[in-house]
Structure formats: C-alpha cells, structure tokens
Amino acid sequence: KNNIMETKDEGKAEKAFKNFGKQLDDFMVEFNEAGEKLQKEFQQKFEELKVSAEKAREEVKNKERWKEVEDSLKRAGDELGKAFK
C-alpha cells in the first residue's frame, strides 16, 4: 500500500515540474519576443538620433563641440550594443 502512495506523489511532483517547465518555456519565448521588440525600438531611436546629429552637424561650425556630440553618440551606440549581448 505504501509503494502506491509514493508512486502517486512522485507522479504529482513530476506533473508539477512539467507544468513549471512549460511555464518557464512560455516565459522565455515572451521574454525573447519583448527583447526583439525593444531592440527594434532602440535601434529606431538610435537611427533618429543619428539623423538629428547629422542635421546638427551641418548647422554647427564649432568643430570641438561637434567632436563631443560624436563621442556621446558613439558611447550610446556602444552601450546599446553591450545591452543586447
């Protein structure tokens, strides 16, 4: 009689683990999809920043100030790259 109870409990535990595993898989799928969506949004924002930087570049004659803007953009791009690795 005791063996049957143990087997039943093991079955329950196994079922719970399978259920948990499925939930974890579902979460990872959603997480990856969200990550891709965010990455696209960040990429788009970054492109917009580059475009406005180009416009600013044409307007700005001060080379030193422009160098700071370029450096900041490069840093932002590097950080963005690291964030998605």
Tab-separated table of C-alpha atoms in Angstrom:
chain	number	residue	atom	x	y	z
A	1	LYS	CA	0.000	0.000	0.000
A	2	ASN	CA	2.820	2.427	0.864
A	3	ASN	CA	4.507	1.970	-2.539
A	4	ILE	CA	1.359	3.019	-4.360
A	5	MET	CA	1.173	6.284	-2.354
A	6	GLU	CA	4.831	7.067	-3.057
A	7	THR	CA	4.327	6.462	-6.779
A	8	LYS	CA	1.278	8.748	-6.756
A	9	ASP	CA	3.259	11.512	-5.031
A	10	GLU	CA	6.118	11.095	-7.477
A	11	GLY	CA	3.621	11.410	-10.319
A	12	LYS	CA	2.255	14.626	-8.826
A	13	ALA	CA	5.735	16.042	-8.387
A	14	GLU	CA	6.632	15.106	-11.950
A	15	LYS	CA	3.452	16.747	-13.236
A	16	ALA	CA	4.218	19.903	-11.247
A	17	PHE	CA	7.755	20.027	-12.647
A	18	LYS	CA	6.498	19.548	-16.203
A	19	ASN	CA	3.957	22.328	-15.685
A	20	PHE	CA	6.628	24.595	-14.243
A	21	GLY	CA	8.944	23.787	-17.142
A	22	LYS	CA	6.231	24.686	-19.642
A	23	GLN	CA	5.549	27.983	-17.853
A	24	LEU	CA	9.259	28.748	-17.899
A	25	ASP	CA	9.466	27.975	-21.632
A	26	ASP	CA	6.459	30.213	-22.320
A	27	PHE	CA	8.033	32.988	-20.285
A	28	MET	CA	11.329	32.724	-22.185
A	29	VAL	CA	9.506	32.905	-25.526
A	30	GLU	CA	7.635	36.032	-24.394
A	31	PHE	CA	10.831	37.494	-22.934
A	32	ASN	CA	12.723	36.980	-26.199
A	33	GLU	CA	9.890	38.471	-28.249
A	34	ALA	CA	9.812	41.501	-25.939
A	35	GLY	CA	13.594	41.763	-26.247
A	36	GLU	CA	13.405	41.761	-30.046
A	37	LYS	CA	10.657	44.396	-29.983
A	38	LEU	CA	12.685	46.574	-27.595
A	39	GLN	CA	15.808	46.102	-29.665
A	40	LYS	CA	13.950	47.296	-32.781
A	41	GLU	CA	12.588	50.311	-30.882
A	42	PHE	CA	16.043	51.187	-29.536
A	43	GLN	CA	17.528	50.754	-32.991
A	44	GLN	CA	14.897	53.078	-34.443
A	45	LYS	CA	15.510	55.698	-31.729
A	46	PHE	CA	19.246	55.421	-32.305
A	47	GLU	CA	18.771	55.953	-36.060
A	48	GLU	CA	16.626	59.020	-35.316
A	49	LEU	CA	19.370	60.335	-33.029
A	50	LYS	CA	21.945	59.842	-35.768
A	51	VAL	CA	19.766	61.740	-38.255
A	52	SER	CA	19.326	64.687	-35.881
A	53	ALA	CA	23.047	64.590	-35.173
A	54	GLU	CA	23.729	64.837	-38.914
A	55	LYS	CA	21.424	67.855	-39.147
A	56	ALA	CA	23.123	69.446	-36.146
A	57	ARG	CA	26.498	68.737	-37.733
A	58	GLU	CA	25.548	70.799	-40.776
A	59	GLU	CA	24.391	73.657	-38.562
A	60	VAL	CA	27.283	73.597	-36.117
A	61	LYS	CA	30.547	75.168	-37.197
A	62	ASN	CA	32.328	74.646	-33.870
A	63	LYS	CA	34.458	71.517	-34.501
A	64	GLU	CA	35.274	70.938	-30.823
A	65	ARG	CA	31.610	70.908	-29.810
A	66	TRP	CA	30.801	68.555	-32.667
A	67	LYS	CA	33.521	66.148	-31.507
A	68	GLU	CA	31.759	65.923	-28.103
A	69	VAL	CA	28.451	65.144	-29.810
A	70	GLU	CA	30.070	62.420	-31.946
A	71	ASP	CA	31.784	60.898	-28.896
A	72	SER	CA	28.488	60.856	-26.988
A	73	LEU	CA	26.735	59.169	-29.895
A	74	LYS	CA	29.472	56.564	-30.176
A	75	ARG	CA	29.258	55.861	-26.439
A	76	ALA	CA	25.468	55.495	-26.668
A	77	GLY	CA	25.879	53.081	-29.571
A	78	ASP	CA	28.459	51.018	-27.669
A	79	GLU	CA	26.233	50.865	-24.578
A	80	LEU	CA	23.300	49.794	-26.738
A	81	GLY	CA	25.435	47.071	-28.277
A	82	LYS	CA	26.542	45.802	-24.853
A	83	ALA	CA	22.962	45.816	-23.560
A	84	PHE	CA	21.899	43.305	-26.219
A	85	LYS	CA	24.850	40.935	-25.913
